[in-house]
mmCIF file of C-alpha atoms and ligand atoms in Angstrom:
data_model
loop_
_atom_site.group_PDB
_atom_site.id
_atom_site.type_symbol
_atom_site.label_atom_id
_atom_site.label_comp_id
_atom_site.label_asym_id
_atom_site.label_seq_id
_atom_site.Cartn_x
_atom_site.Cartn_y
_atom_site.Cartn_z
ATOM 1 C CA UNK L 1 102.751 74.410 96.848
ATOM 2 C CA UNK L 2 102.368 75.358 100.501
ATOM 3 C CA UNK L 3 99.936 77.382 102.229
ATOM 4 C CA UNK L 4 101.957 79.911 103.097
ATOM 5 C CA UNK L 5 103.535 80.503 100.346
ATOM 6 C CA UNK L 6 99.283 80.671 98.749
ATOM 7 C CA UNK L 7 98.940 82.989 101.526
ATOM 8 C CA UNK L 8 101.889 85.507 100.325
ATOM 9 C CA UNK L 9 101.724 84.956 96.350
ATOM 10 C CA UNK L 10 97.443 86.389 97.190
ATOM 11 C CA UNK L 11 99.045 89.032 99.052
ATOM 12 C CA UNK L 12 101.317 90.667 96.789
ATOM 13 C CA UNK L 13 97.942 90.454 93.480
ATOM 14 C CA UNK L 14 96.271 92.315 96.361
ATOM 15 C CA UNK L 15 93.124 89.715 96.999
ATOM 16 C CA UNK L 16 91.719 91.013 99.986
ATOM 17 C CA UNK L 17 89.401 87.896 100.011
ATOM 18 C CA UNK L 18 91.326 85.034 99.344
ATOM 19 C CA UNK L 19 94.101 86.082 101.827
ATOM 20 C CA UNK L 20 91.209 85.518 104.854
ATOM 21 C CA UNK L 21 89.962 82.797 103.480
ATOM 22 C CA UNK L 22 93.969 81.223 103.530
ATOM 23 C CA UNK L 23 94.096 82.478 106.612
ATOM 24 C CA UNK L 24 91.195 80.823 108.008
ATOM 25 C CA UNK L 25 92.291 77.775 106.591
ATOM 26 C CA UNK L 26 95.816 77.529 107.558
ATOM 27 C CA UNK L 27 94.532 78.168 111.682
ATOM 28 C CA UNK L 28 92.554 75.039 110.890
ATOM 29 C CA UNK L 29 95.244 73.272 109.517
ATOM 30 C CA UNK L 30 96.872 74.068 112.830
ATOM 31 C CA UNK L 31 99.973 76.349 111.336
ATOM 32 C CA UNK L 32 101.076 78.355 113.639
ATOM 33 C CA UNK L 33 100.392 82.302 113.922
ATOM 34 C CA UNK L 34 103.421 83.089 113.808
ATOM 35 C CA UNK L 35 104.362 80.720 110.437
ATOM 36 C CA UNK L 36 101.341 82.216 108.904
ATOM 37 C CA UNK L 37 102.413 86.212 109.577
ATOM 38 C CA UNK L 38 106.398 85.657 108.628
ATOM 39 C CA UNK L 39 105.962 82.798 106.411
ATOM 40 C CA UNK L 40 102.517 84.431 105.043
ATOM 41 C CA UNK L 41 101.512 87.424 105.220
ATOM 42 C CA UNK L 42 104.788 89.206 106.456
ATOM 43 C CA UNK L 43 106.408 87.789 103.516
ATOM 44 C CA UNK L 44 104.523 88.698 100.582
ATOM 45 C CA UNK L 45 104.341 91.807 101.809
ATOM 46 C CA UNK L 46 108.177 92.335 102.184
ATOM 47 C CA UNK L 47 107.851 90.980 98.834
ATOM 48 C CA UNK L 48 105.621 93.854 97.712
ATOM 49 C CA UNK L 49 108.446 96.548 99.438
ATOM 50 C CA UNK L 50 111.010 95.665 97.665
ATOM 51 C CA UNK L 51 109.707 95.556 93.833
ATOM 52 C CA UNK L 52 108.011 99.183 94.702
ATOM 53 C CA UNK L 53 111.857 100.316 95.502
ATOM 54 C CA UNK L 54 112.746 98.455 92.560
ATOM 55 C CA UNK L 55 109.879 100.253 90.537
ATOM 56 C CA UNK L 56 108.726 96.892 89.377
ATOM 57 C CA UNK L 57 105.295 98.265 90.974
ATOM 58 C CA UNK L 58 103.875 101.306 92.004
ATOM 59 C CA UNK L 59 101.072 103.039 94.150
ATOM 60 C CA UNK L 60 98.177 101.247 93.909
ATOM 61 C CA UNK L 61 99.413 97.878 94.053
ATOM 62 C CA UNK L 62 101.364 98.371 97.023
ATOM 63 C CA UNK L 63 97.960 99.839 98.620
ATOM 64 C CA UNK L 64 95.773 96.937 97.964
ATOM 65 C CA UNK L 65 98.536 94.734 98.461
ATOM 66 C CA UNK L 66 98.639 96.605 101.982
ATOM 67 C CA UNK L 67 94.437 95.533 102.034
ATOM 68 C CA UNK L 68 94.942 92.018 101.802
ATOM 69 C CA UNK L 69 97.545 92.061 104.727
ATOM 70 C CA UNK L 70 94.633 93.863 107.309
ATOM 71 C CA UNK L 71 92.384 91.395 106.089
ATOM 72 C CA UNK L 72 94.569 88.376 106.505
ATOM 73 C CA UNK L 73 95.213 89.800 110.237
ATOM 74 C CA UNK L 74 91.904 91.392 111.648
ATOM 75 C CA UNK L 75 91.327 87.459 110.788
ATOM 76 C CA UNK L 76 95.592 86.673 112.732
ATOM 77 C CA UNK L 77 95.917 89.110 115.178
ATOM 78 C CA UNK L 78 93.009 87.566 118.660
ATOM 79 C CA UNK L 79 95.260 84.329 117.819
ATOM 80 C CA UNK L 80 98.995 86.636 117.397
ATOM 81 C CA UNK L 81 97.858 87.803 120.882
ATOM 82 C CA UNK L 82 96.644 84.195 122.167
ATOM 83 C CA UNK L 83 100.749 82.917 121.752
ATOM 84 C CA UNK L 84 101.635 85.936 123.061
ATOM 85 C CA UNK L 85 104.167 87.323 119.741
ATOM 86 C CA UNK L 86 104.972 90.329 120.445
ATOM 87 C CA UNK L 87 105.478 93.531 117.412
ATOM 88 C CA UNK L 88 109.443 93.734 116.321
ATOM 89 C CA UNK L 89 108.429 96.914 118.346
ATOM 90 C CA UNK L 90 106.442 100.380 117.941
ATOM 91 C CA UNK L 91 106.326 103.458 115.945
ATOM 92 C CA UNK L 92 104.854 106.273 116.046
ATOM 93 C CA UNK L 93 103.916 108.863 113.141
ATOM 94 C CA UNK L 94 102.744 111.290 111.091
ATOM 95 C CA UNK L 95 102.908 114.335 108.930
ATOM 96 C CA UNK L 96 104.435 117.601 110.230
ATOM 97 C CA UNK L 97 103.097 120.466 112.473
ATOM 98 C CA UNK L 98 102.063 122.505 108.811
ATOM 99 C CA UNK L 99 101.558 119.668 106.568
ATOM 100 C CA UNK L 100 98.099 118.032 105.343
ATOM 101 C CA UNK L 101 100.054 115.762 103.042
ATOM 102 C CA UNK L 102 98.901 112.083 104.502
ATOM 103 C CA UNK L 103 99.323 109.554 101.184
ATOM 104 C CA UNK L 104 102.996 108.909 101.365
ATOM 105 C CA UNK L 105 102.498 108.899 105.256
ATOM 106 C CA UNK L 106 100.752 106.297 104.950
ATOM 107 C CA UNK L 107 102.354 104.172 102.979
ATOM 108 C CA UNK L 108 105.742 104.213 105.066
ATOM 109 C CA UNK L 109 102.315 102.918 108.264
ATOM 110 C CA UNK L 110 101.267 99.941 106.498
ATOM 111 C CA UNK L 111 105.336 99.128 105.135
ATOM 112 C CA UNK L 112 106.086 99.409 108.623
ATOM 113 C CA UNK L 113 102.774 97.215 110.168
ATOM 114 C CA UNK L 114 104.451 94.521 106.800
ATOM 115 C CA UNK L 115 107.264 94.194 108.651
ATOM 116 C CA UNK L 116 105.223 93.514 111.673
ATOM 117 C CA UNK L 117 105.583 97.084 114.109
ATOM 118 C CA UNK L 118 102.531 98.483 116.186
ATOM 119 C CA UNK L 119 101.596 101.326 113.943
ATOM 120 C CA UNK L 120 99.518 104.528 116.017
ATOM 121 C CA UNK L 121 99.556 107.171 113.893
ATOM 122 C CA UNK L 122 99.271 110.904 115.532
ATOM 123 C CA UNK L 123 97.365 111.622 111.357
ATOM 124 C CA UNK L 124 99.086 114.851 109.616
ATOM 125 C CA UNK L 125 99.475 117.920 110.987
ATOM 126 C CA UNK L 126 101.237 116.835 114.015
ATOM 127 C CA UNK L 127 103.201 119.507 116.410
ATOM 128 C CA UNK L 128 107.200 118.043 117.986
ATOM 129 C CA UNK L 129 105.177 118.059 122.226
ATOM 130 C CA UNK L 130 102.722 115.484 120.232
ATOM 131 C CA UNK L 131 104.975 113.217 118.952
ATOM 132 C CA UNK L 132 107.255 113.040 122.121
ATOM 133 C CA UNK L 133 103.757 112.482 124.040
ATOM 134 C CA UNK L 134 102.684 110.044 121.842
ATOM 135 C CA UNK L 135 105.678 108.192 121.856
ATOM 136 C CA UNK L 136 106.219 107.675 125.750
ATOM 137 C CA UNK L 137 102.511 107.064 125.821
ATOM 138 C CA UNK L 138 102.706 104.272 123.472
ATOM 139 C CA UNK L 139 106.507 102.822 124.647
ATOM 140 C CA UNK L 140 108.054 103.538 120.406
ATOM 141 C CA UNK L 141 111.342 102.687 119.908
ATOM 142 C CA UNK L 142 110.308 105.055 116.555
ATOM 143 C CA UNK L 143 109.816 108.379 115.934
ATOM 144 C CA UNK L 144 108.389 108.429 112.184
ATOM 145 C CA UNK L 145 107.991 111.744 110.671
ATOM 146 C CA UNK L 146 106.916 112.896 106.476
ATOM 147 C CA UNK L 147 106.835 116.054 105.823
ATOM 148 C CA UNK L 148 106.245 116.890 101.003
ATOM 149 C CA UNK L 149 106.415 121.151 101.226
ATOM 150 C CA UNK L 150 109.975 122.574 101.604
ATOM 151 C CA UNK L 151 108.120 125.051 104.100
ATOM 152 C CA UNK L 152 107.489 122.439 106.491
ATOM 153 C CA UNK L 153 110.047 120.146 106.646
ATOM 154 C CA UNK L 154 112.329 122.338 108.780
ATOM 155 C CA UNK L 155 109.627 121.881 110.848
ATOM 156 C CA UNK L 156 111.084 118.485 111.368
ATOM 157 C CA UNK L 157 114.287 119.856 113.585
ATOM 158 C CA UNK L 158 111.451 120.940 115.871
ATOM 159 C CA UNK L 159 110.849 116.639 116.747
ATOM 160 C CA UNK L 160 114.630 116.473 116.912
ATOM 161 C CA UNK L 161 114.611 119.121 119.493
ATOM 162 C CA UNK L 162 112.033 118.408 122.105
ATOM 163 C CA UNK L 163 113.158 114.403 122.114
ATOM 164 C CA UNK L 164 116.580 115.238 122.021
ATOM 165 C CA UNK L 165 115.366 117.839 125.470
ATOM 166 C CA UNK L 166 112.999 115.010 126.828
ATOM 167 C CA UNK L 167 112.799 111.864 128.783
ATOM 168 C CA UNK L 168 113.038 109.880 125.328
ATOM 169 C CA UNK L 169 116.412 111.584 124.640
ATOM 170 C CA UNK L 170 118.464 108.126 123.761
ATOM 171 C CA UNK L 171 116.060 105.524 123.707
ATOM 172 C CA UNK L 172 113.274 106.727 120.343
ATOM 173 C CA UNK L 173 115.158 107.103 117.309
ATOM 174 C CA UNK L 174 113.750 109.505 114.799
ATOM 175 C CA UNK L 175 113.759 109.042 111.367
ATOM 176 C CA UNK L 176 112.305 111.101 108.241
ATOM 177 C CA UNK L 177 111.444 111.049 104.969
ATOM 178 C CA UNK L 178 109.468 112.519 102.204
ATOM 179 C CA UNK L 179 109.668 114.829 98.788
ATOM 180 C CA UNK L 180 111.753 117.637 99.529
ATOM 181 C CA UNK L 181 114.148 115.489 102.934
ATOM 182 C CA UNK L 182 117.230 114.224 102.186
ATOM 183 C CA UNK L 183 119.775 112.600 103.645
ATOM 184 C CA UNK L 184 122.147 116.875 104.391
ATOM 185 C CA UNK L 185 118.937 117.754 105.521
ATOM 186 C CA UNK L 186 118.692 114.776 108.180
ATOM 187 C CA UNK L 187 121.834 115.518 108.780
ATOM 188 C CA UNK L 188 121.788 119.286 109.479
ATOM 189 C CA UNK L 189 118.892 118.186 112.336
ATOM 190 C CA UNK L 190 120.224 115.490 113.759
ATOM 191 C CA UNK L 191 118.113 113.137 112.934
ATOM 192 C CA UNK L 192 118.484 109.195 113.406
ATOM 193 C CA UNK L 193 117.787 108.670 110.178
ATOM 194 C CA UNK L 194 116.201 109.444 106.147
ATOM 195 C CA UNK L 195 114.555 106.516 104.323
ATOM 196 C CA UNK L 196 113.680 107.842 100.161
ATOM 197 C CA UNK L 197 110.563 105.574 100.248
ATOM 198 C CA UNK L 198 107.904 103.661 102.455
ATOM 199 C CA UNK L 199 109.754 100.520 102.281
ATOM 200 C CA UNK L 200 113.273 101.670 102.806
ATOM 201 C CA UNK L 201 111.031 102.837 106.150
ATOM 202 C CA UNK L 202 110.268 99.818 107.251
ATOM 203 C CA UNK L 203 114.036 98.380 106.851
ATOM 204 C CA UNK L 204 115.290 101.329 108.287
ATOM 205 C CA UNK L 205 113.199 101.294 111.470
ATOM 206 C CA UNK L 206 114.368 97.820 111.767
ATOM 207 C CA UNK L 207 118.284 99.123 111.744
ATOM 208 C CA UNK L 208 117.769 101.557 114.514
ATOM 209 C CA UNK L 209 115.877 98.933 116.336
ATOM 210 C CA UNK L 210 119.407 97.319 117.316
ATOM 211 C CA UNK L 211 120.812 100.871 117.111
HETATM 212 CO CO1 B1M P 301 100.297 119.369 97.743
HETATM 213 N N1 B1M P 301 101.943 119.967 97.371
HETATM 214 N N2 B1M P 301 100.129 121.308 98.432
HETATM 215 N N3 B1M P 301 98.042 118.572 98.231
HETATM 216 N N4 B1M P 301 101.127 117.349 96.820
HETATM 217 C C1 B1M P 301 103.070 119.003 96.653
HETATM 218 C C2 B1M P 301 103.155 118.709 97.291
HETATM 219 C C3 B1M P 301 103.484 119.968 95.642
HETATM 220 C C4 B1M P 301 105.236 119.742 95.011
HETATM 221 C C5 B1M P 301 102.943 120.238 94.220
HETATM 222 C C6 B1M P 301 103.936 121.330 93.026
HETATM 223 O O1 B1M P 301 103.970 122.155 93.786
HETATM 224 N N5 B1M P 301 104.682 120.345 92.205
HETATM 225 C C7 B1M P 301 104.244 120.985 96.454
HETATM 226 C C8 B1M P 301 104.953 121.439 97.436
HETATM 227 C C9 B1M P 301 105.926 122.799 96.259
HETATM 228 C C10 B1M P 301 107.521 122.431 97.898
HETATM 229 O O2 B1M P 301 106.904 122.439 98.491
HETATM 230 N N6 B1M P 301 108.668 121.909 97.365
HETATM 231 C C11 B1M P 301 103.012 121.002 96.991
HETATM 232 C C12 B1M P 301 101.640 122.092 97.595
HETATM 233 C C13 B1M P 301 102.790 123.589 97.266
HETATM 234 C C14 B1M P 301 100.629 122.584 98.151
HETATM 235 C C15 B1M P 301 100.114 123.176 98.677
HETATM 236 C C16 B1M P 301 100.753 124.689 99.395
HETATM 237 C C17 B1M P 301 99.094 123.862 98.385
HETATM 238 C C18 B1M P 301 98.170 125.397 97.354
HETATM 239 O O3 B1M P 301 96.831 124.958 98.712
HETATM 240 N N7 B1M P 301 98.166 126.478 97.560
HETATM 241 C C19 B1M P 301 98.551 122.846 99.646
HETATM 242 C C20 B1M P 301 99.494 122.687 101.487
HETATM 243 C C21 B1M P 301 98.905 122.134 102.036
HETATM 244 C C22 B1M P 301 98.944 122.245 103.480
HETATM 245 O O4 B1M P 301 99.151 120.685 103.855
HETATM 246 N N8 B1M P 301 99.460 122.891 104.701
HETATM 247 C C23 B1M P 301 98.339 121.251 99.086
HETATM 248 C C24 B1M P 301 97.772 120.349 99.492
HETATM 249 C C25 B1M P 301 96.794 119.001 98.377
HETATM 250 C C26 B1M P 301 95.734 118.409 98.719
HETATM 251 C C27 B1M P 301 96.080 118.533 100.486
HETATM 252 C C28 B1M P 301 95.132 118.546 97.234
HETATM 253 C C29 B1M P 301 97.085 116.804 97.944
HETATM 254 C C30 B1M P 301 97.022 115.964 99.797
HETATM 255 C C31 B1M P 301 96.320 114.592 99.657
HETATM 256 C C32 B1M P 301 96.745 113.776 101.093
HETATM 257 O O5 B1M P 301 97.522 114.229 101.163
HETATM 258 N N9 B1M P 301 95.863 113.576 101.347
HETATM 259 C C33 B1M P 301 97.737 117.948 97.155
HETATM 260 C C34 B1M P 301 98.887 116.697 96.605
HETATM 261 C C35 B1M P 301 98.139 115.130 96.429
HETATM 262 C C36 B1M P 301 99.886 116.098 96.652
HETATM 263 C C37 B1M P 301 100.799 115.252 94.828
HETATM 264 C C38 B1M P 301 100.424 115.971 93.603
HETATM 265 C C39 B1M P 301 101.328 114.541 95.293
HETATM 266 C C40 B1M P 301 101.791 114.248 96.734
HETATM 267 C C41 B1M P 301 101.621 112.900 97.196
HETATM 268 O O6 B1M P 301 101.297 112.516 98.273
HETATM 269 N N10 B1M P 301 102.234 111.192 96.562
HETATM 270 C C42 B1M P 301 102.583 116.539 95.490
HETATM 271 C C43 B1M P 301 102.712 116.337 93.802
HETATM 272 C C44 B1M P 301 103.870 115.670 93.005
HETATM 273 O O7 B1M P 301 104.347 114.450 93.784
HETATM 274 N N11 B1M P 301 103.323 115.435 92.208
HETATM 275 C C45 B1M P 301 102.163 117.871 95.527
HETATM 276 C C46 B1M P 301 102.440 110.100 96.575
HETATM 277 C C47 B1M P 301 103.347 109.385 97.868
HETATM 278 C C48 B1M P 301 103.398 108.420 98.070
HETATM 279 O O8 B1M P 301 104.451 110.398 97.623
HETATM 280 O O9 B1M P 301 104.319 111.602 100.395
HETATM 281 O O10 B1M P 301 106.154 112.014 98.177
HETATM 282 P P1 B1M P 301 105.251 110.992 99.121
HETATM 283 O O11 B1M P 301 106.047 109.939 99.559
HETATM 284 C C49 B1M P 301 106.330 108.946 99.284
HETATM 285 C C50 B1M P 301 108.277 109.103 99.777
HETATM 286 O O12 B1M P 301 108.733 111.004 100.039
HETATM 287 C C51 B1M P 301 108.561 108.510 100.841
HETATM 288 O O13 B1M P 301 107.677 107.270 101.304
HETATM 289 C C52 B1M P 301 106.762 108.055 100.019
HETATM 290 C C53 B1M P 301 107.085 106.439 98.332
HETATM 291 O O14 B1M P 301 107.533 105.899 98.930
HETATM 292 N N12 B1M P 301 108.235 109.049 102.215
HETATM 293 C C54 B1M P 301 108.833 108.672 103.329
HETATM 294 C C55 B1M P 301 107.072 110.538 102.340
HETATM 295 N N13 B1M P 301 107.665 109.785 104.009
HETATM 296 C C56 B1M P 301 108.013 109.704 104.492
HETATM 297 C C57 B1M P 301 108.548 108.922 105.880
HETATM 298 C C58 B1M P 301 109.287 108.345 106.234
HETATM 299 C C59 B1M P 301 110.736 107.410 105.163
HETATM 300 C C60 B1M P 301 109.848 107.771 103.633
HETATM 301 O O15 B1M P 301 109.663 107.975 107.419
HETATM 302 C C61 B1M P 301 109.640 108.408 108.076
#
C-alpha cells in the first residue's frame, strides 16, 4: 500500500498518532504536500463523509476521523503554506441567533475542512450582522448557518436579508441546515442551499463556489 493510501486508511480508523507519523514520513520521502493533502488526508475524510451519509458510520467515527485529520494537518500546514497551496475557498459558519446547539455545526465545520475549505467558526448564538461582518472580514464565499430549534430557525431569514442588503449580495452564498430545517424552508427564506447532513454540506459548499 502506498504511503498516501496508508494515511487515508489510518485517518478513517481515527488513528491520530499514526496519521501524524505517516504525514511526517511522507514529507521526508518528498511526497508533494498537495498530494499528501488530496490523496491522503482529504481522500480519507471524503470516504468517511460518504459512509456517514449512508449511515454506515456515525457521529463518533466522524469525530475521531476529524481529530486524526487535524493531527495530520498540523504537520502538513506549514509545508502547504510554503508551497503556496491555497484552500478551495473560505466558509464562515455558526449557529443562528438564540441557539446554543453546536455539535452539528462543528461536524459541518470538520467536513468542510475535510473537503479543503478554510473554516472560520463564529460560534453559537450568532446574529445576522456578525455573520455578514465575519464573511466580509474573511472574504468568505460561503456562510453556513445551523439551527436546531423551531423557534430559532426563523432567525436564519435575518441572515439572508442582511447579506442581500450588503455589499456581499450575489458574492457570498448562504447555506443552511439543522434538524428542523428543510429544503422548503430554504426556498421560503431565499437561502442559496440546504443540506441535510454534514457531508452533504461540504458537497453543497463546493457546488455553491461554482455558482
Ligand atoms: Co437541545 N433540543 N435544547 N440541547 N437538544 C433538541 C434539538 C430537541 C429536539 C430535544 C427534544 O425536545 N426532543 C429540542 C428542540 C425542539 C424543537 O425546537 N423542535 C431541544 C430543546 C427544546 C432545547 C432547549 C430549549 C431545552 C430547554 O432548555 N428547555 C435548550 C435550548 C437552548 C438554546 O439553544 N437556546 C436546549 C439545550 C440543549 C443542550 C445545551 C443541553 C444540548 C446542546 C449541547 C451542544 O450542542 N453543545 C442539547 C442537545 C444535545 C440536544 C439534542 C439531544 C441533540 C442535538 C445534537 O447535537 N444532535 C437534541 C435532540 C436530538 O436531536 N435527539 C436537542 C447531533 C447532531 C450531530 O445533529 O445538530 O441535527 P444535528 O446536526 C446534523 C444535521 O442536522 C446537519 O448535520 C449534522 C449531522 O450530519 N446540520 C447541518 C446541522 N447543522 C447544519 C448546517 C448545514 C448543513 C447541515 O449547513 C450550514
